[in-house]
Each structure stands twice: as C-alpha cells, then as structure tokens.
PDB file of C-alpha atoms in Angstrom:
ATOM      1  CA  MET A 615     -31.477   9.413  16.259  1.00 61.00           C
ATOM      2  CA  ASN A 616     -31.968  12.723  18.092  1.00 66.00           C
ATOM      3  CA  PHE A 617     -28.866  14.913  18.103  1.00 71.00           C
ATOM      4  CA  ARG A 618     -30.098  16.884  21.127  1.00 71.00           C
ATOM      5  CA  GLN A 619     -29.902  13.716  23.199  1.00 73.00           C
ATOM      6  CA  LEU A 620     -26.244  13.145  22.321  1.00 79.00           C
ATOM      7  CA  ASP A 621     -23.634  13.987  24.963  1.00 84.00           C
ATOM      8  CA  LEU A 622     -20.903  15.781  23.021  1.00 82.00           C
ATOM      9  CA  ASN A 623     -18.267  14.206  25.279  1.00 87.00           C
ATOM     10  CA  LEU A 624     -19.157  10.904  23.640  1.00 92.00           C
ATOM     11  CA  LEU A 625     -17.887  12.286  20.344  1.00 92.00           C
ATOM     12  CA  ARG A 626     -14.467  12.802  21.908  1.00 90.00           C
ATOM     13  CA  VAL A 627     -14.505   9.107  22.808  1.00 92.00           C
ATOM     14  CA  LEU A 628     -15.490   8.201  19.244  1.00 92.00           C
ATOM     15  CA  VAL A 629     -12.606  10.234  17.805  1.00 89.00           C
ATOM     16  CA  SER A 630     -10.074   8.867  20.297  1.00 85.00           C
ATOM     17  CA  ILE A 631     -11.004   5.230  19.654  1.00 89.00           C
ATOM     18  CA  HIS A 632     -10.882   5.900  15.912  1.00 88.00           C
ATOM     19  CA  GLN A 633      -7.386   7.378  16.278  1.00 79.00           C
ATOM     20  CA  THR A 634      -5.966   4.738  18.625  1.00 77.00           C
ATOM     21  CA  ARG A 635      -7.974   1.657  17.529  1.00 81.00           C
ATOM     22  CA  SER A 636      -8.129   0.725  21.218  1.00 81.00           C
ATOM     23  CA  VAL A 637     -10.655   1.321  24.009  1.00 86.00           C
ATOM     24  CA  THR A 638      -7.888   1.195  26.619  1.00 80.00           C
ATOM     25  CA  ALA A 639      -5.612   3.614  24.757  1.00 73.00           C
ATOM     26  CA  ALA A 640      -8.507   5.976  24.075  1.00 81.00           C
ATOM     27  CA  GLY A 641      -9.405   5.962  27.756  1.00 82.00           C
ATOM     28  CA  LYS A 642      -5.837   6.845  28.727  1.00 73.00           C
ATOM     29  CA  LEU A 643      -5.819   9.637  26.164  1.00 70.00           C
ATOM     30  CA  LEU A 644      -8.991  11.089  27.694  1.00 80.00           C
ATOM     31  CA  SER A 645      -8.121  10.250  31.336  1.00 78.00           C
ATOM     32  CA  LEU A 646     -11.057   7.832  31.529  1.00 85.00           C
ATOM     33  CA  SER A 647     -11.142   4.371  33.049  1.00 88.00           C
ATOM     34  CA  GLN A 648     -11.625   1.424  30.722  1.00 86.00           C
ATOM     35  CA  PRO A 649     -15.150   0.722  32.069  1.00 91.00           C
ATOM     36  CA  ALA A 650     -16.105   4.373  31.504  1.00 92.00           C
ATOM     37  CA  THR A 651     -14.721   4.294  27.969  1.00 91.00           C
ATOM     38  CA  SER A 652     -16.492   1.005  27.230  1.00 92.00           C
ATOM     39  CA  ASN A 653     -19.743   2.463  28.552  1.00 93.00           C
ATOM     40  CA  ALA A 654     -19.301   5.519  26.329  1.00 93.00           C
ATOM     41  CA  LEU A 655     -18.752   3.260  23.320  1.00 94.00           C
ATOM     42  CA  ALA A 656     -21.921   1.332  24.160  1.00 94.00           C
ATOM     43  CA  ARG A 657     -23.882   4.589  24.267  1.00 93.00           C
ATOM     44  CA  LEU A 658     -22.396   5.642  20.928  1.00 93.00           C
ATOM     45  CA  ARG A 659     -23.393   2.314  19.386  1.00 94.00           C
ATOM     46  CA  TYR A 660     -26.936   2.775  20.641  1.00 91.00           C
ATOM     47  CA  PHE A 661     -27.130   6.332  19.311  1.00 91.00           C
ATOM     48  CA  PHE A 662     -25.796   5.467  15.847  1.00 90.00           C
ATOM     49  CA  ASP A 663     -27.497   2.039  15.770  1.00 91.00           C
ATOM     50  CA  ASP A 664     -24.196   0.645  14.504  1.00 92.00           C
ATOM     51  CA  GLU A 665     -21.295  -1.354  15.934  1.00 94.00           C
ATOM     52  CA  LEU A 666     -18.894   1.484  14.949  1.00 94.00           C
ATOM     53  CA  PHE A 667     -15.858  -0.724  15.704  1.00 93.00           C
ATOM     54  CA  VAL A 668     -15.402  -4.447  15.068  1.00 92.00           C
ATOM     55  CA  ARG A 669     -12.874  -6.370  17.134  1.00 87.00           C
ATOM     56  CA  THR A 670     -10.187  -8.247  15.152  1.00 82.00           C
ATOM     57  CA  PRO A 671      -6.824  -9.845  16.064  1.00 74.00           C
ATOM     58  CA  GLN A 672      -5.200  -6.620  14.830  1.00 68.00           C
ATOM     59  CA  GLY A 673      -7.376  -4.405  17.025  1.00 73.00           C
ATOM     60  CA  LEU A 674     -10.590  -2.484  16.508  1.00 85.00           C
ATOM     61  CA  VAL A 675     -11.574  -1.855  12.886  1.00 90.00           C
ATOM     62  CA  PRO A 676     -14.009   1.011  12.141  1.00 93.00           C
ATOM     63  CA  THR A 677     -17.245   0.215  10.340  1.00 94.00           C
ATOM     64  CA  ARG A 678     -18.256   2.070   7.189  1.00 93.00           C
ATOM     65  CA  ILE A 679     -20.507   4.424   9.160  1.00 94.00           C
ATOM     66  CA  CYS A 680     -17.717   5.129  11.632  1.00 94.00           C
ATOM     67  CA  GLU A 681     -15.290   5.946   8.816  1.00 93.00           C
ATOM     68  CA  GLN A 682     -17.841   8.363   7.399  1.00 92.00           C
ATOM     69  CA  VAL A 683     -18.469  10.119  10.698  1.00 92.00           C
ATOM     70  CA  ALA A 684     -15.240  10.090  12.743  1.00 91.00           C
ATOM     71  CA  PRO A 685     -12.915  12.220  10.548  1.00 88.00           C
ATOM     72  CA  THR A 686     -15.536  14.956  10.198  1.00 88.00           C
ATOM     73  CA  VAL A 687     -16.291  14.901  13.918  1.00 90.00           C
ATOM     74  CA  ALA A 688     -12.561  15.134  14.709  1.00 85.00           C
ATOM     75  CA  ALA A 689     -12.128  18.196  12.508  1.00 82.00           C
ATOM     76  CA  GLU A 690     -15.211  19.896  13.933  1.00 84.00           C
ATOM     77  CA  LEU A 691     -14.167  19.202  17.526  1.00 82.00           C
ATOM     78  CA  ARG A 692     -10.754  20.742  16.857  1.00 74.00           C
ATOM     79  CA  ALA A 693     -12.395  23.795  15.329  1.00 76.00           C
ATOM     80  CA  LEU A 694     -14.869  24.075  18.225  1.00 79.00           C
ATOM     81  CA  GLU A 695     -12.158  23.832  20.884  1.00 72.00           C
ATOM     82  CA  THR A 696     -10.050  26.412  19.096  1.00 68.00           C
ATOM     83  CA  ALA A 697     -13.017  28.769  18.736  1.00 71.00           C
ATOM     84  CA  VAL A 698     -14.012  28.444  22.402  1.00 72.00           C
ATOM     85  CA  THR A 699     -10.600  28.498  24.084  1.00 62.00           C
ATOM     86  CA  GLY A 700      -8.610  30.372  21.473  1.00 58.00           C
ATOM     87  CA  ARG A 701      -5.709  28.024  22.065  1.00 59.00           C
ATOM     88  CA  GLU A 702      -6.040  24.348  22.900  1.00 57.00           C
ATOM     89  CA  ALA A 703      -3.258  22.349  24.485  1.00 66.00           C
ATOM     90  CA  PHE A 704      -1.200  20.128  22.216  1.00 82.00           C
ATOM     91  CA  ASP A 705       1.064  17.400  23.539  1.00 85.00           C
ATOM     92  CA  PRO A 706       3.122  15.999  20.633  1.00 91.00           C
ATOM     93  CA  GLN A 707       4.453  13.085  22.671  1.00 89.00           C
ATOM     94  CA  HIS A 708       0.973  11.692  23.290  1.00 87.00           C
ATOM     95  CA  SER A 709      -1.245  13.095  20.544  1.00 90.00           C
ATOM     96  CA  HIS A 710      -2.580  10.788  17.821  1.00 90.00           C
ATOM     97  CA  VAL A 711      -3.066  13.649  15.378  1.00 93.00           C
ATOM     98  CA  GLU A 712      -2.906  13.077  11.623  1.00 93.00           C
ATOM     99  CA  TRP A 713      -1.445  15.793   9.390  1.00 95.00           C
ATOM    100  CA  ARG A 714      -2.114  15.983   5.670  1.00 95.00           C
ATOM    101  CA  VAL A 715       0.539  17.650   3.557  1.00 96.00           C
ATOM    102  CA  SER A 716       0.889  18.235  -0.165  1.00 94.00           C
ATOM    103  CA  MET A 717       4.257  17.965  -1.877  1.00 92.00           C
ATOM    104  CA  SER A 718       5.588  16.687  -5.185  1.00 87.00           C
ATOM    105  CA  ASP A 719       7.894  13.727  -5.687  1.00 85.00           C
ATOM    106  CA  LEU A 720      10.777  16.195  -5.432  1.00 85.00           C
ATOM    107  CA  GLY A 721       9.294  17.513  -2.202  1.00 88.00           C
ATOM    108  CA  GLU A 722       9.093  13.973  -0.833  1.00 90.00           C
ATOM    109  CA  MET A 723      12.763  13.395  -1.609  1.00 88.00           C
ATOM    110  CA  THR A 724      13.752  16.763  -0.143  1.00 88.00           C
ATOM    111  CA  PHE A 725      11.598  16.909   2.981  1.00 94.00           C
ATOM    112  CA  LEU A 726      10.143  13.533   3.951  1.00 94.00           C
ATOM    113  CA  PRO A 727      13.243  11.675   5.232  1.00 93.00           C
ATOM    114  CA  THR A 728      14.124  14.434   7.702  1.00 94.00           C
ATOM    115  CA  LEU A 729      10.529  15.295   8.593  1.00 97.00           C
ATOM    116  CA  ALA A 730       9.487  11.669   9.144  1.00 96.00           C
ATOM    117  CA  ALA A 731      12.490  11.023  11.382  1.00 97.00           C
ATOM    118  CA  ALA A 732      11.724  14.100  13.485  1.00 96.00           C
ATOM    119  CA  LEU A 733       8.044  13.190  13.843  1.00 97.00           C
ATOM    120  CA  HIS A 734       8.948   9.632  14.835  1.00 96.00           C
ATOM    121  CA  THR A 735      10.997  11.061  17.710  1.00 95.00           C
ATOM    122  CA  GLU A 736       9.042  14.138  18.743  1.00 94.00           C
ATOM    123  CA  ALA A 737       5.451  13.096  17.925  1.00 95.00           C
ATOM    124  CA  PRO A 738       5.667   9.283  17.970  1.00 96.00           C
ATOM    125  CA  HIS A 739       1.911   8.650  17.733  1.00 95.00           C
ATOM    126  CA  SER A 740       1.243  11.127  14.936  1.00 95.00           C
ATOM    127  CA  ARG A 741       0.609  10.262  11.305  1.00 94.00           C
ATOM    128  CA  LEU A 742       1.626  12.175   8.187  1.00 96.00           C
ATOM    129  CA  THR A 743      -0.014  11.639   4.794  1.00 94.00           C
ATOM    130  CA  ASN A 744       1.069  13.226   1.514  1.00 94.00           C
ATOM    131  CA  ILE A 745      -2.023  14.034  -0.554  1.00 89.00           C
ATOM    132  CA  SER A 746      -0.028  15.516  -3.480  1.00 84.00           C
ATOM    133  CA  VAL A 747      -2.534  18.097  -4.719  1.00 86.00           C
ATOM    134  CA  PRO A 748      -1.949  19.707  -8.157  1.00 85.00           C
ATOM    135  CA  ALA A 749      -0.389  23.153  -7.764  1.00 83.00           C
ATOM    136  CA  ASN A 750      -3.415  24.974  -9.183  1.00 84.00           C
ATOM    137  CA  ASP A 751      -5.705  23.307  -6.619  1.00 88.00           C
ATOM    138  CA  VAL A 752      -3.601  23.905  -3.500  1.00 91.00           C
ATOM    139  CA  ALA A 753      -5.435  27.030  -2.315  1.00 91.00           C
ATOM    140  CA  ALA A 754      -8.842  25.356  -2.586  1.00 89.00           C
ATOM    141  CA  ALA A 755      -7.557  22.223  -0.831  1.00 90.00           C
ATOM    142  CA  LEU A 756      -6.155  24.299   2.045  1.00 93.00           C
ATOM    143  CA  GLU A 757      -9.407  26.227   2.403  1.00 90.00           C
ATOM    144  CA  ALA A 758     -11.452  23.007   2.399  1.00 88.00           C
ATOM    145  CA  ARG A 759      -9.092  21.435   4.973  1.00 89.00           C
ATOM    146  CA  GLU A 760      -8.325  18.605   2.562  1.00 89.00           C
ATOM    147  CA  ILE A 761      -4.692  19.345   3.402  1.00 94.00           C
ATOM    148  CA  ASP A 762      -3.215  21.098   6.438  1.00 96.00           C
ATOM    149  CA  PHE A 763      -0.130  22.588   4.793  1.00 96.00           C
ATOM    150  CA  CYS A 764       1.985  22.223   1.689  1.00 95.00           C
ATOM    151  CA  LEU A 765       5.617  22.612   0.690  1.00 95.00           C
ATOM    152  CA  GLY A 766       6.879  23.661  -2.701  1.00 90.00           C
ATOM    153  CA  ILE A 767       7.716  26.331  -5.245  1.00 85.00           C
ATOM    154  CA  LEU A 768       4.429  28.199  -5.132  1.00 84.00           C
ATOM    155  CA  HIS A 769       3.348  31.821  -5.432  1.00 80.00           C
ATOM    156  CA  PRO A 770       0.089  32.064  -3.472  1.00 76.00           C
ATOM    157  CA  LYS A 771      -2.152  35.001  -4.332  1.00 79.00           C
ATOM    158  CA  GLN A 772      -5.505  33.697  -3.151  1.00 83.00           C
ATOM    159  CA  ARG A 773      -7.153  35.350  -0.184  1.00 86.00           C
ATOM    160  CA  GLY A 774      -6.694  33.482   3.084  1.00 90.00           C
ATOM    161  CA  ILE A 775      -3.495  31.683   2.090  1.00 93.00           C
ATOM    162  CA  GLN A 776      -0.508  32.376   4.321  1.00 91.00           C
ATOM    163  CA  ALA A 777       3.075  31.484   3.483  1.00 90.00           C
ATOM    164  CA  ASP A 778       6.641  31.575   4.750  1.00 88.00           C
ATOM    165  CA  VAL A 779       9.748  31.304   2.600  1.00 88.00           C
ATOM    166  CA  LEU A 780      11.883  28.404   3.813  1.00 90.00           C
ATOM    167  CA  PHE A 781      14.836  28.854   1.480  1.00 91.00           C
ATOM    168  CA  HIS A 782      15.895  30.021  -1.968  1.00 89.00           C
ATOM    169  CA  GLU A 783      16.565  27.163  -4.374  1.00 87.00           C
ATOM    170  CA  PRO A 784      18.988  27.706  -7.286  1.00 89.00           C
ATOM    171  CA  TYR A 785      19.203  25.202 -10.106  1.00 90.00           C
ATOM    172  CA  VAL A 786      22.189  23.207 -11.341  1.00 94.00           C
ATOM    173  CA  ALA A 787      22.840  20.855 -14.241  1.00 96.00           C
ATOM    174  CA  ILE A 788      23.704  17.171 -13.877  1.00 97.00           C
ATOM    175  CA  THR A 789      25.340  14.905 -16.454  1.00 97.00           C
ATOM    176  CA  SER A 790      27.166  11.604 -16.670  1.00 97.00           C
ATOM    177  CA  PRO A 791      30.694  11.809 -15.174  1.00 96.00           C
ATOM    178  CA  ASP A 792      32.433  11.753 -18.571  1.00 93.00           C
ATOM    179  CA  TRP A 793      30.263  14.423 -20.214  1.00 94.00           C
ATOM    180  CA  THR A 794      31.831  17.776 -21.148  1.00 92.00           C
ATOM    181  CA  PRO A 795      30.406  20.600 -23.282  1.00 91.00           C
ATOM    182  CA  THR A 796      33.652  20.881 -25.262  1.00 87.00           C
ATOM    183  CA  PRO A 797      36.885  18.869 -25.318  1.00 84.00           C
ATOM    184  CA  GLY A 798      39.272  20.059 -22.640  1.00 81.00           C
ATOM    185  CA  HIS A 799      36.623  22.069 -20.787  1.00 86.00           C
ATOM    186  CA  LYS A 800      37.857  23.132 -17.341  1.00 86.00           C
ATOM    187  CA  GLY A 801      35.839  24.010 -14.282  1.00 90.00           C
ATOM    188  CA  LYS A 802      32.319  23.144 -13.135  1.00 93.00           C
ATOM    189  CA  THR A 803      30.413  26.060 -14.649  1.00 95.00           C
ATOM    190  CA  LEU A 804      28.429  26.034 -17.886  1.00 94.00           C
ATOM    191  CA  SER A 805      27.954  29.163 -19.969  1.00 92.00           C
ATOM    192  CA  PRO A 806      24.600  29.885 -21.642  1.00 90.00           C
ATOM    193  CA  ALA A 807      26.122  28.890 -24.980  1.00 90.00           C
ATOM    194  CA  GLU A 808      27.379  25.593 -23.549  1.00 93.00           C
ATOM    195  CA  LEU A 809      23.958  24.873 -22.072  1.00 92.00           C
ATOM    196  CA  ALA A 810      22.374  25.672 -25.430  1.00 91.00           C
ATOM    197  CA  SER A 811      24.571  23.084 -27.129  1.00 91.00           C
ATOM    198  CA  ALA A 812      23.287  20.226 -24.943  1.00 93.00           C
ATOM    199  CA  SER A 813      20.251  17.971 -25.264  1.00 94.00           C
ATOM    200  CA  LEU A 814      18.160  18.720 -22.197  1.00 93.00           C
ATOM    201  CA  LEU A 815      16.055  16.677 -19.787  1.00 91.00           C
ATOM    202  CA  VAL A 816      13.474  18.415 -17.612  1.00 88.00           C
ATOM    203  CA  ALA A 817      10.874  17.293 -15.094  1.00 85.00           C
ATOM    204  CA  SER A 818       7.406  18.831 -15.048  1.00 76.00           C
ATOM    205  CA  PRO A 819       5.607  17.666 -11.890  1.00 67.00           C
ATOM    206  CA  THR A 820       2.079  18.900 -11.240  1.00 58.00           C
ATOM    207  CA  ALA A 821       2.001  18.796  -7.443  1.00 52.00           C
ATOM    208  CA  THR A 822       3.201  21.880  -5.525  1.00 52.00           C
ATOM    209  CA  PHE A 823       6.106  22.591  -7.895  1.00 54.00           C
ATOM    210  CA  HIS A 824       5.373  24.742 -10.938  1.00 51.00           C
ATOM    211  CA  ASP A 825       7.245  24.287 -14.226  1.00 62.00           C
ATOM    212  CA  SER A 826      10.058  26.469 -12.923  1.00 68.00           C
ATOM    213  CA  VAL A 827      12.766  24.830 -15.060  1.00 74.00           C
ATOM    214  CA  SER A 828      10.682  25.057 -18.222  1.00 73.00           C
ATOM    215  CA  GLU A 829       9.952  28.717 -17.462  1.00 76.00           C
ATOM    216  CA  MET A 830      13.682  29.406 -17.154  1.00 78.00           C
ATOM    217  CA  LEU A 831      14.442  27.692 -20.463  1.00 83.00           C
ATOM    218  CA  THR A 832      11.639  29.596 -22.170  1.00 83.00           C
ATOM    219  CA  ARG A 833      13.149  32.891 -21.042  1.00 83.00           C
ATOM    220  CA  MET A 834      16.523  31.718 -22.368  1.00 82.00           C
ATOM    221  CA  LYS A 835      14.853  30.658 -25.648  1.00 85.00           C
ATOM    222  CA  LEU A 836      16.043  27.080 -25.205  1.00 87.00           C
ATOM    223  CA  ASP A 837      12.683  25.315 -25.545  1.00 85.00           C
ATOM    224  CA  ASP A 838      13.871  23.600 -28.690  1.00 88.00           C
ATOM    225  CA  ARG A 839      16.764  21.993 -26.776  1.00 91.00           C
ATOM    226  CA  ILE A 840      14.421  19.963 -24.517  1.00 90.00           C
ATOM    227  CA  ALA A 841      14.738  16.360 -25.687  1.00 92.00           C
ATOM    228  CA  VAL A 842      12.726  14.660 -22.917  1.00 91.00           C
ATOM    229  CA  ARG A 843      10.097  15.891 -20.460  1.00 88.00           C
ATOM    230  CA  ALA A 844       9.714  13.519 -17.506  1.00 87.00           C
ATOM    231  CA  ARG A 845       6.901  13.610 -14.957  1.00 84.00           C
ATOM    232  CA  HIS A 846       9.154  13.054 -11.935  1.00 84.00           C
ATOM    233  CA  PHE A 847      12.586  14.315 -10.928  1.00 87.00           C
ATOM    234  CA  GLY A 848      13.426  10.835  -9.653  1.00 88.00           C
ATOM    235  CA  ALA A 849      13.704   9.594 -13.248  1.00 91.00           C
ATOM    236  CA  LEU A 850      16.411  12.072 -14.265  1.00 94.00           C
ATOM    237  CA  PRO A 851      19.604  10.656 -12.648  1.00 96.00           C
ATOM    238  CA  GLU A 852      19.307   7.264 -14.349  1.00 96.00           C
ATOM    239  CA  MET A 853      18.625   8.971 -17.658  1.00 96.00           C
ATOM    240  CA  VAL A 854      21.691  11.217 -17.539  1.00 96.00           C
ATOM    241  CA  MET A 855      23.903   8.364 -16.358  1.00 97.00           C
ATOM    242  CA  ASN A 856      22.905   6.328 -19.413  1.00 95.00           C
ATOM    243  CA  SER A 857      22.972   9.054 -22.069  1.00 95.00           C
ATOM    244  CA  ARG A 858      24.768  12.156 -23.299  1.00 94.00           C
ATOM    245  CA  MET A 859      21.923  14.388 -22.153  1.00 96.00           C
ATOM    246  CA  LEU A 860      21.910  17.057 -19.446  1.00 96.00           C
ATOM    247  CA  ALA A 861      19.225  17.526 -16.777  1.00 94.00           C
ATOM    248  CA  ILE A 862      18.440  20.654 -14.798  1.00 92.00           C
ATOM    249  CA  VAL A 863      17.484  20.048 -11.166  1.00 91.00           C
ATOM    250  CA  PRO A 864      17.309  21.959  -7.857  1.00 89.00           C
ATOM    251  CA  THR A 865      20.585  22.191  -5.935  1.00 91.00           C
ATOM    252  CA  THR A 866      19.230  20.360  -2.890  1.00 89.00           C
ATOM    253  CA  TYR A 867      18.103  17.402  -4.955  1.00 90.00           C
ATOM    254  CA  ALA A 868      21.451  17.206  -6.768  1.00 94.00           C
ATOM    255  CA  ARG A 869      23.362  17.339  -3.494  1.00 92.00           C
ATOM    256  CA  ASN A 870      21.285  14.580  -1.929  1.00 89.00           C
ATOM    257  CA  ALA A 871      21.251  12.271  -4.979  1.00 93.00           C
ATOM    258  CA  GLN A 872      24.838  12.700  -6.199  1.00 95.00           C
ATOM    259  CA  PRO A 873      26.453  10.258  -3.729  1.00 95.00           C
ATOM    260  CA  ARG A 874      23.983   7.561  -4.803  1.00 94.00           C
ATOM    261  CA  TYR A 875      24.311   7.993  -8.570  1.00 96.00           C
ATOM    262  CA  GLY A 876      27.738   9.540  -9.077  1.00 97.00           C
ATOM    263  CA  PHE A 877      26.681  12.096 -11.697  1.00 98.00           C
ATOM    264  CA  LYS A 878      28.604  15.309 -12.365  1.00 97.00           C
ATOM    265  CA  VAL A 879      27.148  18.603 -11.087  1.00 97.00           C
ATOM    266  CA  TRP A 880      27.510  21.838 -13.072  1.00 97.00           C
ATOM    267  CA  THR A 881      26.891  25.372 -11.808  1.00 95.00           C
ATOM    268  CA  LEU A 882      24.520  27.625 -13.766  1.00 92.00           C
ATOM    269  CA  PRO A 883      25.248  31.135 -12.404  1.00 88.00           C
ATOM    270  CA  TYR A 884      22.648  32.739 -14.689  1.00 84.00           C
ATOM    271  CA  ALA A 885      19.855  30.412 -13.555  1.00 82.00           C
ATOM    272  CA  PRO A 886      17.306  32.114 -11.279  1.00 76.00           C
ATOM    273  CA  ALA A 887      16.653  30.954  -7.730  1.00 82.00           C
ATOM    274  CA  TYR A 888      13.111  30.124  -6.642  1.00 85.00           C
ATOM    275  CA  ASP A 889      11.482  30.472  -3.249  1.00 90.00           C
ATOM    276  CA  VAL A 890      10.467  27.225  -1.583  1.00 92.00           C
ATOM    277  CA  ARG A 891       7.527  28.003   0.671  1.00 93.00           C
ATOM    278  CA  LEU A 892       5.455  26.531   3.476  1.00 94.00           C
ATOM    279  CA  LEU A 893       1.760  27.321   2.879  1.00 95.00           C
ATOM    280  CA  TRP A 894      -1.303  27.042   5.109  1.00 93.00           C
ATOM    281  CA  HIS A 895      -4.775  28.587   5.394  1.00 93.00           C
ATOM    282  CA  ALA A 896      -5.489  31.501   7.716  1.00 90.00           C
ATOM    283  CA  SER A 897      -8.346  29.572   9.343  1.00 89.00           C
ATOM    284  CA  THR A 898      -5.794  27.142  10.820  1.00 89.00           C
ATOM    285  CA  ALA A 899      -3.319  29.785  11.968  1.00 86.00           C
ATOM    286  CA  ARG A 900      -4.190  29.297  15.651  1.00 80.00           C
ATOM    287  CA  ASP A 901      -4.632  25.514  15.595  1.00 85.00           C
ATOM    288  CA  PRO A 902      -2.062  24.362  18.194  1.00 85.00           C
ATOM    289  CA  SER A 903      -1.184  21.076  16.492  1.00 91.00           C
ATOM    290  CA  LEU A 904      -0.653  22.834  13.167  1.00 92.00           C
ATOM    291  CA  GLN A 905       1.306  25.601  14.844  1.00 86.00           C
ATOM    292  CA  TRP A 906       3.555  22.920  16.284  1.00 90.00           C
ATOM    293  CA  VAL A 907       4.158  21.074  13.009  1.00 93.00           C
ATOM    294  CA  ARG A 908       4.745  24.339  11.131  1.00 92.00           C
ATOM    295  CA  ALA A 909       7.307  25.302  13.759  1.00 90.00           C
ATOM    296  CA  LEU A 910       8.950  21.914  13.270  1.00 92.00           C
ATOM    297  CA  VAL A 911       9.156  22.466   9.500  1.00 92.00           C
ATOM    298  CA  HIS A 912      10.743  25.853  10.116  1.00 88.00           C
ATOM    299  CA  ARG A 913      13.265  24.393  12.522  1.00 88.00           C
ATOM    300  CA  LEU A 914      14.232  21.591  10.150  1.00 90.00           C
ATOM    301  CA  PHE A 915      14.338  23.390   6.813  1.00 90.00           C
ATOM    302  CA  ARG A 916      14.307  27.162   7.046  1.00 85.00           C
ATOM    303  CA  VAL A 917      17.533  28.853   5.950  1.00 82.00           C
ATOM    304  CA  PRO A 918      17.722  32.472   7.204  1.00 68.00           C
ATOM    305  CA  ALA A 919      18.372  35.168   4.649  1.00 62.00           C
ATOM    306  CA  ALA A 920      21.844  36.684   4.632  1.00 55.00           C
ATOM    307  CA  GLY A 921      22.452  38.474   7.913  1.00 46.00           C
ATOM    308  CA  GLU A 922      19.258  37.190   9.525  1.00 45.00           C
ATOM    309  CA  ASP A 923      19.649  35.785  13.049  1.00 41.00           C
ATOM    310  CA  GLY A 924      23.381  36.290  12.697  1.00 37.00           C
ATOM    311  CA  ALA A 925      23.630  32.938  10.910  1.00 39.00           C
ATOM    312  CA  ALA A 926      25.739  31.996   7.928  1.00 38.00           C
ATOM    313  CA  PRO A 927      23.262  30.765   5.284  1.00 38.00           C
ATOM    314  CA  ALA A 928      25.787  28.549   3.522  1.00 37.00           C
ATOM    315  CA  LYS A 929      26.434  26.542   6.677  1.00 38.00           C
ATOM    316  CA  ARG A 930      22.722  26.250   7.389  1.00 36.00           C
ATOM    317  CA  ALA A 931      22.080  25.084   3.851  1.00 36.00           C
ATOM    318  CA  ARG A 932      24.723  22.383   4.025  1.00 36.00           C
ATOM    319  CA  ARG A 933      23.292  21.013   7.236  1.00 34.00           C
ATOM    320  CA  ARG A 934      19.737  21.015   5.872  1.00 38.00           C
ATOM    321  CA  ALA A 935      20.712  19.320   2.650  1.00 34.00           C
ATOM    322  CA  ALA A 936      22.913  16.591   4.070  1.00 33.00           C
ATOM    323  CA  PRO A 937      22.143  13.225   2.405  1.00 31.00           C
ATOM    324  CA  GLN A 938      19.473  11.261   4.232  1.00 28.00           C
TER     325      GLN A 938
END
C-alpha cells in the first residue's frame, strides 16, 4: 500500500458509497456514471486489499476496515475542502451528511421532535445522532470533533468554544392536580415559604444540563427539602401524579408535557432563569453543512431578547414550545 499512488478522488467515492450504501447513489452524488463508480470501487479494493463493501439484500454493508477508514476520511476531506476553498457548497436536499449533537434527555424532549421533523423535510438524506456527552466533557468533545454541536444549559469558558443564547429558561413547579400548599390556596404562584413546606423532586442529568435546579435550591437553603433525586426529567411527571411531592422543571418541558399528564403548574417568580445555548467549536465555524444546521437550530428555537428584531418574545416562545 503506497499512499502516493492513491488518487484522492477515489476517497470521495469511498465516502459517498459509505454514506449512501449504494454504488449507483454514490455515482449520482458525485456526477459519475455507474461504470465509473464501479471502476473506482475496484481500484479502492485493490489499494486497500479488502472488499470494503459486501453486497447483501439490504444493500452494501461496510467491512471492518471500511468502517475504520471511511469516517476519518470523510472528516478530513471536509476539512481539506474547507481549507482550500474557504467555503464549500452544501446542498441539504441531496447531502448525506451526518451530524452529531449532544443533549440531555430534557434536551431530546425539548428539541428533537421539532428538529427531526425539520431535517426530514429540509435535509431528507441527512442523519442526526445524539451522543449525549457529560457536561464537563463537552468542550473536549467539540474540539476533537466527536460532536458537531450541543444544546443545553452550559457556560462555556474554554478557548475555542463559541456559543449563542437561544432562549432564557425560567423554572416552574409541577404537582398532582389536587395538591395545594395550604387549604384554600388561591392562584398559581408559590411563595418561597410555600415551596419550603413541600417535599421536592429534582432531576440531575449529566449531559449538557448542569444541576441548575439543585443550585437554585442550595441558594434558597432548601437542600434538606429534596426527597428524591432522579437522573432524568422524564421520570418526574409520573412521580408527582402519584404522590404529594412537588417537582421543579423548566417551563418549556412543563408546557409540552402538561397536556399528556395533566399535572398542575405553579409559577416561581423568584426562581432564576437560565440561558439555553447552542455551542460549537471555532474550527467548524466555516463548515458549510454545520453553518446550515446551526442556522436551522436558530430558526427553530431562538427567541429574540425583548425588543430585538421587533418581535414579541412571548409570542415567539409560545410558538417554539407548542406540544409536539
């Protein structure tokens, strides 16, 4: 195997077949005839001394060597094209790009339904994978290109990490429909004293969402009121519906889940709001496919600050948070 004898255009064929699992589809993607694509595959097999792809009833299946080589080659080709041209063309309707995102279970419930539907329509051949990296490892994962972007309550300080605030997320309390802090309580707001009288449920996910609820309760000196710490926000509605406990959750999650579970939502005017951010690494700032998907995330989820773009934030927020 002599790398100097390898035509780099053959690597584009390797990546395209790996993405499409089809010689014909790869040829169309590269504007090559099927015989030319088949010939390129034969040359690749000779160079690597490996079949690379095995034909099955479900299509071409990559060999172990191919799976080791193709993803790395794809990433390096993207980087090379970006470095040489400064800006490569990206066609979302025909691209077979795969994006890797990191978000928590709460992020999946908040973002994935809307994002997946938009990608299915606007980038029908693309793939999106949630890697769910622990919050403390996000910066390293972005730098290593293990993930392309992430969504969550994060405060990036590492060099090379870029971020945009999508929206501010206040917290609310949820309880069973018949729960009240005191007999005859009126309204939908809980005072600090009323919150302090309740047994609390909190979620402490590790991926892309810090312990923001726990931090709030620590500042309010309510740590001793936490009865249960769950790993995932998805567990909280069932727990409050079958107990006399109170859970604290982000407003968006409560709004989306309330029609399904029927819990009561309480306002906590003293609870701080947290910034939900989109993060990426500076080295990918000019990658056209990542520019496109970041723009899509902005379009779907960003709520302008008060007075920005002449928009009414409350109306934007309601549209973004409509139940999926």
